[in-house]
JSON list of C-alpha atoms in Angstrom, two decimals:
[
{"chain": "A", "resi": 542, "resn": "UNK", "atom": "CA", "xyz": [123.35, 103.48, -135.78]},
{"chain": "A", "resi": 543, "resn": "UNK", "atom": "CA", "xyz": [120.02, 104.52, -134.89]},
{"chain": "A", "resi": 544, "resn": "UNK", "atom": "CA", "xyz": [117.62, 106.36, -137.02]},
{"chain": "A", "resi": 545, "resn": "UNK", "atom": "CA", "xyz": [114.30, 107.62, -136.87]},
{"chain": "A", "resi": 546, "resn": "UNK", "atom": "CA", "xyz": [112.58, 109.53, -139.70]},
{"chain": "A", "resi": 547, "resn": "UNK", "atom": "CA", "xyz": [109.03, 111.42, -139.56]},
{"chain": "A", "resi": 548, "resn": "UNK", "atom": "CA", "xyz": [107.43, 112.60, -142.76]},
{"chain": "A", "resi": 549, "resn": "UNK", "atom": "CA", "xyz": [104.25, 113.08, -144.32]},
{"chain": "A", "resi": 550, "resn": "UNK", "atom": "CA", "xyz": [103.27, 116.84, -142.55]},
{"chain": "A", "resi": 551, "resn": "UNK", "atom": "CA", "xyz": [102.31, 119.73, -144.21]},
{"chain": "A", "resi": 552, "resn": "UNK", "atom": "CA", "xyz": [99.70, 122.61, -144.61]},
{"chain": "A", "resi": 553, "resn": "UNK", "atom": "CA", "xyz": [96.21, 121.74, -144.76]},
{"chain": "A", "resi": 554, "resn": "UNK", "atom": "CA", "xyz": [92.86, 122.76, -144.04]},
{"chain": "A", "resi": 555, "resn": "UNK", "atom": "CA", "xyz": [90.60, 122.46, -140.84]},
{"chain": "A", "resi": 556, "resn": "UNK", "atom": "CA", "xyz": [89.01, 119.49, -141.76]},
{"chain": "A", "resi": 557, "resn": "UNK", "atom": "CA", "xyz": [91.15, 118.06, -143.25]},
{"chain": "A", "resi": 558, "resn": "UNK", "atom": "CA", "xyz": [93.69, 114.72, -143.04]},
{"chain": "A", "resi": 559, "resn": "UNK", "atom": "CA", "xyz": [97.26, 114.25, -143.18]},
{"chain": "A", "resi": 560, "resn": "UNK", "atom": "CA", "xyz": [98.86, 110.57, -142.77]},
{"chain": "A", "resi": 561, "resn": "UNK", "atom": "CA", "xyz": [102.11, 111.08, -141.12]},
{"chain": "A", "resi": 562, "resn": "UNK", "atom": "CA", "xyz": [104.99, 108.43, -141.30]},
{"chain": "A", "resi": 563, "resn": "UNK", "atom": "CA", "xyz": [108.00, 107.16, -139.10]},
{"chain": "A", "resi": 564, "resn": "UNK", "atom": "CA", "xyz": [110.44, 104.66, -140.70]},
{"chain": "A", "resi": 565, "resn": "UNK", "atom": "CA", "xyz": [113.08, 103.21, -137.52]},
{"chain": "A", "resi": 566, "resn": "UNK", "atom": "CA", "xyz": [115.98, 101.63, -137.89]},
{"chain": "A", "resi": 567, "resn": "UNK", "atom": "CA", "xyz": [118.65, 100.13, -136.02]},
{"chain": "A", "resi": 568, "resn": "UNK", "atom": "CA", "xyz": [117.29, 98.72, -133.48]},
{"chain": "A", "resi": 569, "resn": "UNK", "atom": "CA", "xyz": [115.18, 95.63, -132.19]},
{"chain": "A", "resi": 570, "resn": "UNK", "atom": "CA", "xyz": [111.80, 97.37, -133.83]},
{"chain": "A", "resi": 571, "resn": "UNK", "atom": "CA", "xyz": [109.93, 94.64, -131.64]},
{"chain": "A", "resi": 572, "resn": "UNK", "atom": "CA", "xyz": [110.60, 95.05, -128.54]},
{"chain": "A", "resi": 573, "resn": "UNK", "atom": "CA", "xyz": [109.95, 98.96, -128.26]},
{"chain": "A", "resi": 574, "resn": "UNK", "atom": "CA", "xyz": [106.79, 101.05, -128.39]},
{"chain": "A", "resi": 575, "resn": "UNK", "atom": "CA", "xyz": [106.31, 103.14, -131.00]},
{"chain": "A", "resi": 576, "resn": "UNK", "atom": "CA", "xyz": [105.04, 106.67, -130.10]},
{"chain": "A", "resi": 577, "resn": "UNK", "atom": "CA", "xyz": [103.77, 110.47, -131.41]},
{"chain": "A", "resi": 578, "resn": "UNK", "atom": "CA", "xyz": [104.70, 113.27, -129.79]},
{"chain": "A", "resi": 579, "resn": "UNK", "atom": "CA", "xyz": [103.69, 116.96, -131.20]},
{"chain": "A", "resi": 580, "resn": "UNK", "atom": "CA", "xyz": [104.87, 120.16, -129.92]},
{"chain": "A", "resi": 581, "resn": "UNK", "atom": "CA", "xyz": [103.25, 123.37, -130.41]},
{"chain": "A", "resi": 582, "resn": "UNK", "atom": "CA", "xyz": [105.48, 127.08, -130.66]},
{"chain": "A", "resi": 583, "resn": "UNK", "atom": "CA", "xyz": [105.63, 127.86, -126.90]},
{"chain": "A", "resi": 584, "resn": "UNK", "atom": "CA", "xyz": [104.19, 125.08, -125.89]},
{"chain": "A", "resi": 585, "resn": "UNK", "atom": "CA", "xyz": [105.74, 121.87, -123.73]},
{"chain": "A", "resi": 586, "resn": "UNK", "atom": "CA", "xyz": [106.11, 118.01, -126.08]},
{"chain": "A", "resi": 587, "resn": "UNK", "atom": "CA", "xyz": [102.85, 116.35, -124.92]},
{"chain": "A", "resi": 588, "resn": "UNK", "atom": "CA", "xyz": [101.94, 112.37, -125.91]},
{"chain": "A", "resi": 589, "resn": "UNK", "atom": "CA", "xyz": [100.23, 112.21, -128.45]},
{"chain": "A", "resi": 590, "resn": "UNK", "atom": "CA", "xyz": [99.96, 108.38, -129.30]},
{"chain": "A", "resi": 591, "resn": "UNK", "atom": "CA", "xyz": [101.88, 105.33, -129.31]},
{"chain": "A", "resi": 592, "resn": "UNK", "atom": "CA", "xyz": [101.88, 101.68, -130.37]},
{"chain": "A", "resi": 593, "resn": "UNK", "atom": "CA", "xyz": [103.02, 98.59, -128.91]},
{"chain": "A", "resi": 594, "resn": "UNK", "atom": "CA", "xyz": [106.24, 97.24, -131.38]},
{"chain": "A", "resi": 595, "resn": "UNK", "atom": "CA", "xyz": [105.63, 93.19, -130.31]},
{"chain": "A", "resi": 596, "resn": "UNK", "atom": "CA", "xyz": [101.74, 93.02, -130.30]},
{"chain": "A", "resi": 597, "resn": "UNK", "atom": "CA", "xyz": [100.10, 96.54, -132.21]},
{"chain": "A", "resi": 598, "resn": "UNK", "atom": "CA", "xyz": [98.36, 97.12, -128.83]},
{"chain": "A", "resi": 599, "resn": "UNK", "atom": "CA", "xyz": [97.38, 101.09, -129.60]},
{"chain": "A", "resi": 600, "resn": "UNK", "atom": "CA", "xyz": [97.13, 104.09, -126.94]},
{"chain": "A", "resi": 601, "resn": "UNK", "atom": "CA", "xyz": [95.26, 107.31, -127.60]},
{"chain": "A", "resi": 602, "resn": "UNK", "atom": "CA", "xyz": [94.88, 110.56, -125.39]},
{"chain": "A", "resi": 603, "resn": "UNK", "atom": "CA", "xyz": [91.46, 110.69, -124.57]},
{"chain": "A", "resi": 604, "resn": "UNK", "atom": "CA", "xyz": [91.34, 114.53, -126.28]},
{"chain": "A", "resi": 605, "resn": "UNK", "atom": "CA", "xyz": [92.26, 112.35, -129.79]},
{"chain": "A", "resi": 606, "resn": "UNK", "atom": "CA", "xyz": [90.50, 109.10, -129.92]},
{"chain": "A", "resi": 607, "resn": "UNK", "atom": "CA", "xyz": [88.35, 109.09, -133.01]},
{"chain": "A", "resi": 608, "resn": "UNK", "atom": "CA", "xyz": [90.31, 111.63, -135.12]},
{"chain": "A", "resi": 609, "resn": "UNK", "atom": "CA", "xyz": [94.11, 109.92, -134.53]},
{"chain": "A", "resi": 610, "resn": "UNK", "atom": "CA", "xyz": [94.80, 106.46, -135.35]},
{"chain": "A", "resi": 611, "resn": "UNK", "atom": "CA", "xyz": [98.32, 105.16, -135.33]},
{"chain": "A", "resi": 612, "resn": "UNK", "atom": "CA", "xyz": [99.35, 101.64, -137.31]},
{"chain": "A", "resi": 613, "resn": "UNK", "atom": "CA", "xyz": [102.56, 99.79, -137.80]},
{"chain": "A", "resi": 614, "resn": "UNK", "atom": "CA", "xyz": [103.81, 97.99, -140.37]},
{"chain": "A", "resi": 615, "resn": "UNK", "atom": "CA", "xyz": [106.26, 95.46, -138.69]},
{"chain": "A", "resi": 616, "resn": "UNK", "atom": "CA", "xyz": [107.87, 94.44, -141.72]},
{"chain": "A", "resi": 617, "resn": "UNK", "atom": "CA", "xyz": [108.51, 97.53, -142.87]},
{"chain": "A", "resi": 618, "resn": "UNK", "atom": "CA", "xyz": [109.51, 99.09, -139.28]},
{"chain": "A", "resi": 619, "resn": "UNK", "atom": "CA", "xyz": [107.15, 101.58, -139.71]},
{"chain": "A", "resi": 620, "resn": "UNK", "atom": "CA", "xyz": [104.75, 103.43, -137.95]},
{"chain": "A", "resi": 621, "resn": "UNK", "atom": "CA", "xyz": [101.48, 105.70, -139.09]},
{"chain": "A", "resi": 622, "resn": "UNK", "atom": "CA", "xyz": [100.15, 107.96, -137.34]},
{"chain": "A", "resi": 623, "resn": "UNK", "atom": "CA", "xyz": [96.58, 108.99, -139.57]},
{"chain": "A", "resi": 624, "resn": "UNK", "atom": "CA", "xyz": [94.96, 112.29, -138.85]},
{"chain": "A", "resi": 625, "resn": "UNK", "atom": "CA", "xyz": [91.92, 113.18, -139.48]},
{"chain": "A", "resi": 626, "resn": "UNK", "atom": "CA", "xyz": [89.80, 116.18, -139.45]},
{"chain": "A", "resi": 627, "resn": "UNK", "atom": "CA", "xyz": [92.07, 118.37, -138.04]},
{"chain": "A", "resi": 628, "resn": "UNK", "atom": "CA", "xyz": [91.89, 121.45, -136.29]},
{"chain": "A", "resi": 629, "resn": "UNK", "atom": "CA", "xyz": [93.98, 124.94, -135.97]},
{"chain": "A", "resi": 630, "resn": "UNK", "atom": "CA", "xyz": [95.21, 123.27, -132.57]},
{"chain": "A", "resi": 631, "resn": "UNK", "atom": "CA", "xyz": [96.52, 120.51, -133.87]},
{"chain": "A", "resi": 632, "resn": "UNK", "atom": "CA", "xyz": [99.32, 122.38, -135.84]},
{"chain": "A", "resi": 633, "resn": "UNK", "atom": "CA", "xyz": [102.98, 121.66, -134.18]},
{"chain": "A", "resi": 634, "resn": "UNK", "atom": "CA", "xyz": [105.82, 119.60, -134.63]},
{"chain": "A", "resi": 635, "resn": "UNK", "atom": "CA", "xyz": [105.01, 116.21, -134.81]},
{"chain": "A", "resi": 636, "resn": "UNK", "atom": "CA", "xyz": [107.86, 113.64, -133.40]},
{"chain": "A", "resi": 637, "resn": "UNK", "atom": "CA", "xyz": [108.37, 109.81, -133.67]},
{"chain": "A", "resi": 638, "resn": "UNK", "atom": "CA", "xyz": [110.17, 108.84, -130.58]},
{"chain": "A", "resi": 639, "resn": "UNK", "atom": "CA", "xyz": [110.84, 105.07, -129.74]},
{"chain": "A", "resi": 640, "resn": "UNK", "atom": "CA", "xyz": [111.25, 103.53, -126.61]},
{"chain": "A", "resi": 641, "resn": "UNK", "atom": "CA", "xyz": [110.75, 101.09, -123.71]},
{"chain": "A", "resi": 642, "resn": "UNK", "atom": "CA", "xyz": [108.09, 103.10, -121.15]},
{"chain": "A", "resi": 643, "resn": "UNK", "atom": "CA", "xyz": [107.04, 101.74, -118.00]},
{"chain": "A", "resi": 644, "resn": "UNK", "atom": "CA", "xyz": [103.71, 100.22, -117.57]},
{"chain": "A", "resi": 645, "resn": "UNK", "atom": "CA", "xyz": [101.00, 101.09, -115.12]},
{"chain": "A", "resi": 646, "resn": "UNK", "atom": "CA", "xyz": [98.83, 99.08, -113.47]},
{"chain": "A", "resi": 647, "resn": "UNK", "atom": "CA", "xyz": [96.25, 97.60, -115.93]},
{"chain": "A", "resi": 648, "resn": "UNK", "atom": "CA", "xyz": [99.76, 97.67, -118.16]},
{"chain": "A", "resi": 649, "resn": "UNK", "atom": "CA", "xyz": [99.24, 100.58, -120.02]},
{"chain": "A", "resi": 650, "resn": "UNK", "atom": "CA", "xyz": [102.71, 102.03, -121.12]},
{"chain": "A", "resi": 651, "resn": "UNK", "atom": "CA", "xyz": [103.36, 105.86, -119.83]},
{"chain": "A", "resi": 652, "resn": "UNK", "atom": "CA", "xyz": [103.40, 106.89, -123.07]},
{"chain": "A", "resi": 653, "resn": "UNK", "atom": "CA", "xyz": [102.55, 110.65, -122.69]},
{"chain": "A", "resi": 654, "resn": "UNK", "atom": "CA", "xyz": [106.24, 110.79, -120.34]},
{"chain": "A", "resi": 655, "resn": "UNK", "atom": "CA", "xyz": [108.74, 111.56, -123.28]},
{"chain": "A", "resi": 656, "resn": "UNK", "atom": "CA", "xyz": [111.63, 111.53, -120.92]},
{"chain": "A", "resi": 657, "resn": "UNK", "atom": "CA", "xyz": [110.73, 107.36, -121.07]},
{"chain": "A", "resi": 658, "resn": "UNK", "atom": "CA", "xyz": [111.69, 107.23, -125.07]},
{"chain": "A", "resi": 659, "resn": "UNK", "atom": "CA", "xyz": [115.13, 106.60, -125.79]},
{"chain": "A", "resi": 660, "resn": "UNK", "atom": "CA", "xyz": [115.09, 107.43, -130.02]},
{"chain": "A", "resi": 661, "resn": "UNK", "atom": "CA", "xyz": [113.56, 110.54, -131.27]},
{"chain": "A", "resi": 662, "resn": "UNK", "atom": "CA", "xyz": [113.10, 111.52, -134.82]},
{"chain": "A", "resi": 663, "resn": "UNK", "atom": "CA", "xyz": [114.15, 115.30, -136.22]},
{"chain": "A", "resi": 664, "resn": "UNK", "atom": "CA", "xyz": [109.78, 115.87, -136.59]},
{"chain": "A", "resi": 665, "resn": "UNK", "atom": "CA", "xyz": [107.58, 116.76, -139.29]},
{"chain": "A", "resi": 666, "resn": "UNK", "atom": "CA", "xyz": [105.27, 119.80, -139.38]},
{"chain": "A", "resi": 667, "resn": "UNK", "atom": "CA", "xyz": [101.71, 120.03, -139.62]},
{"chain": "A", "resi": 668, "resn": "UNK", "atom": "CA", "xyz": [100.47, 123.45, -139.97]},
{"chain": "A", "resi": 669, "resn": "UNK", "atom": "CA", "xyz": [96.51, 123.17, -139.80]},
{"chain": "A", "resi": 670, "resn": "UNK", "atom": "CA", "xyz": [95.09, 127.09, -141.60]},
{"chain": "A", "resi": 671, "resn": "UNK", "atom": "CA", "xyz": [92.61, 127.83, -144.02]}
]
């Protein structure tokens, strides 16, 4: 049975930080990519970041590079998303997902494609507000 559980969300002021956790089980973690997605009210779900369970390679959307950092602890089958200098527009439900997405010509996974991820958690709310 696959279980993916996000935690660490909450209310934070603009400029603050949060660290989200994604605890995964029930699938071969080392053979999957683990991605973070987010969905704001009234908006479509968007990819944020991804990490390879096999070698730890990380991927980010350009707009978040330098503020968000994804990392993993394979021994615990857990992935983290460190979010710094948070902005109100970062407010969303953040989801963790596992899958084996297709790779582009350079070997980069199509981590923006939520439909390429198989297993999803319930999400954790992040609210950035003063």
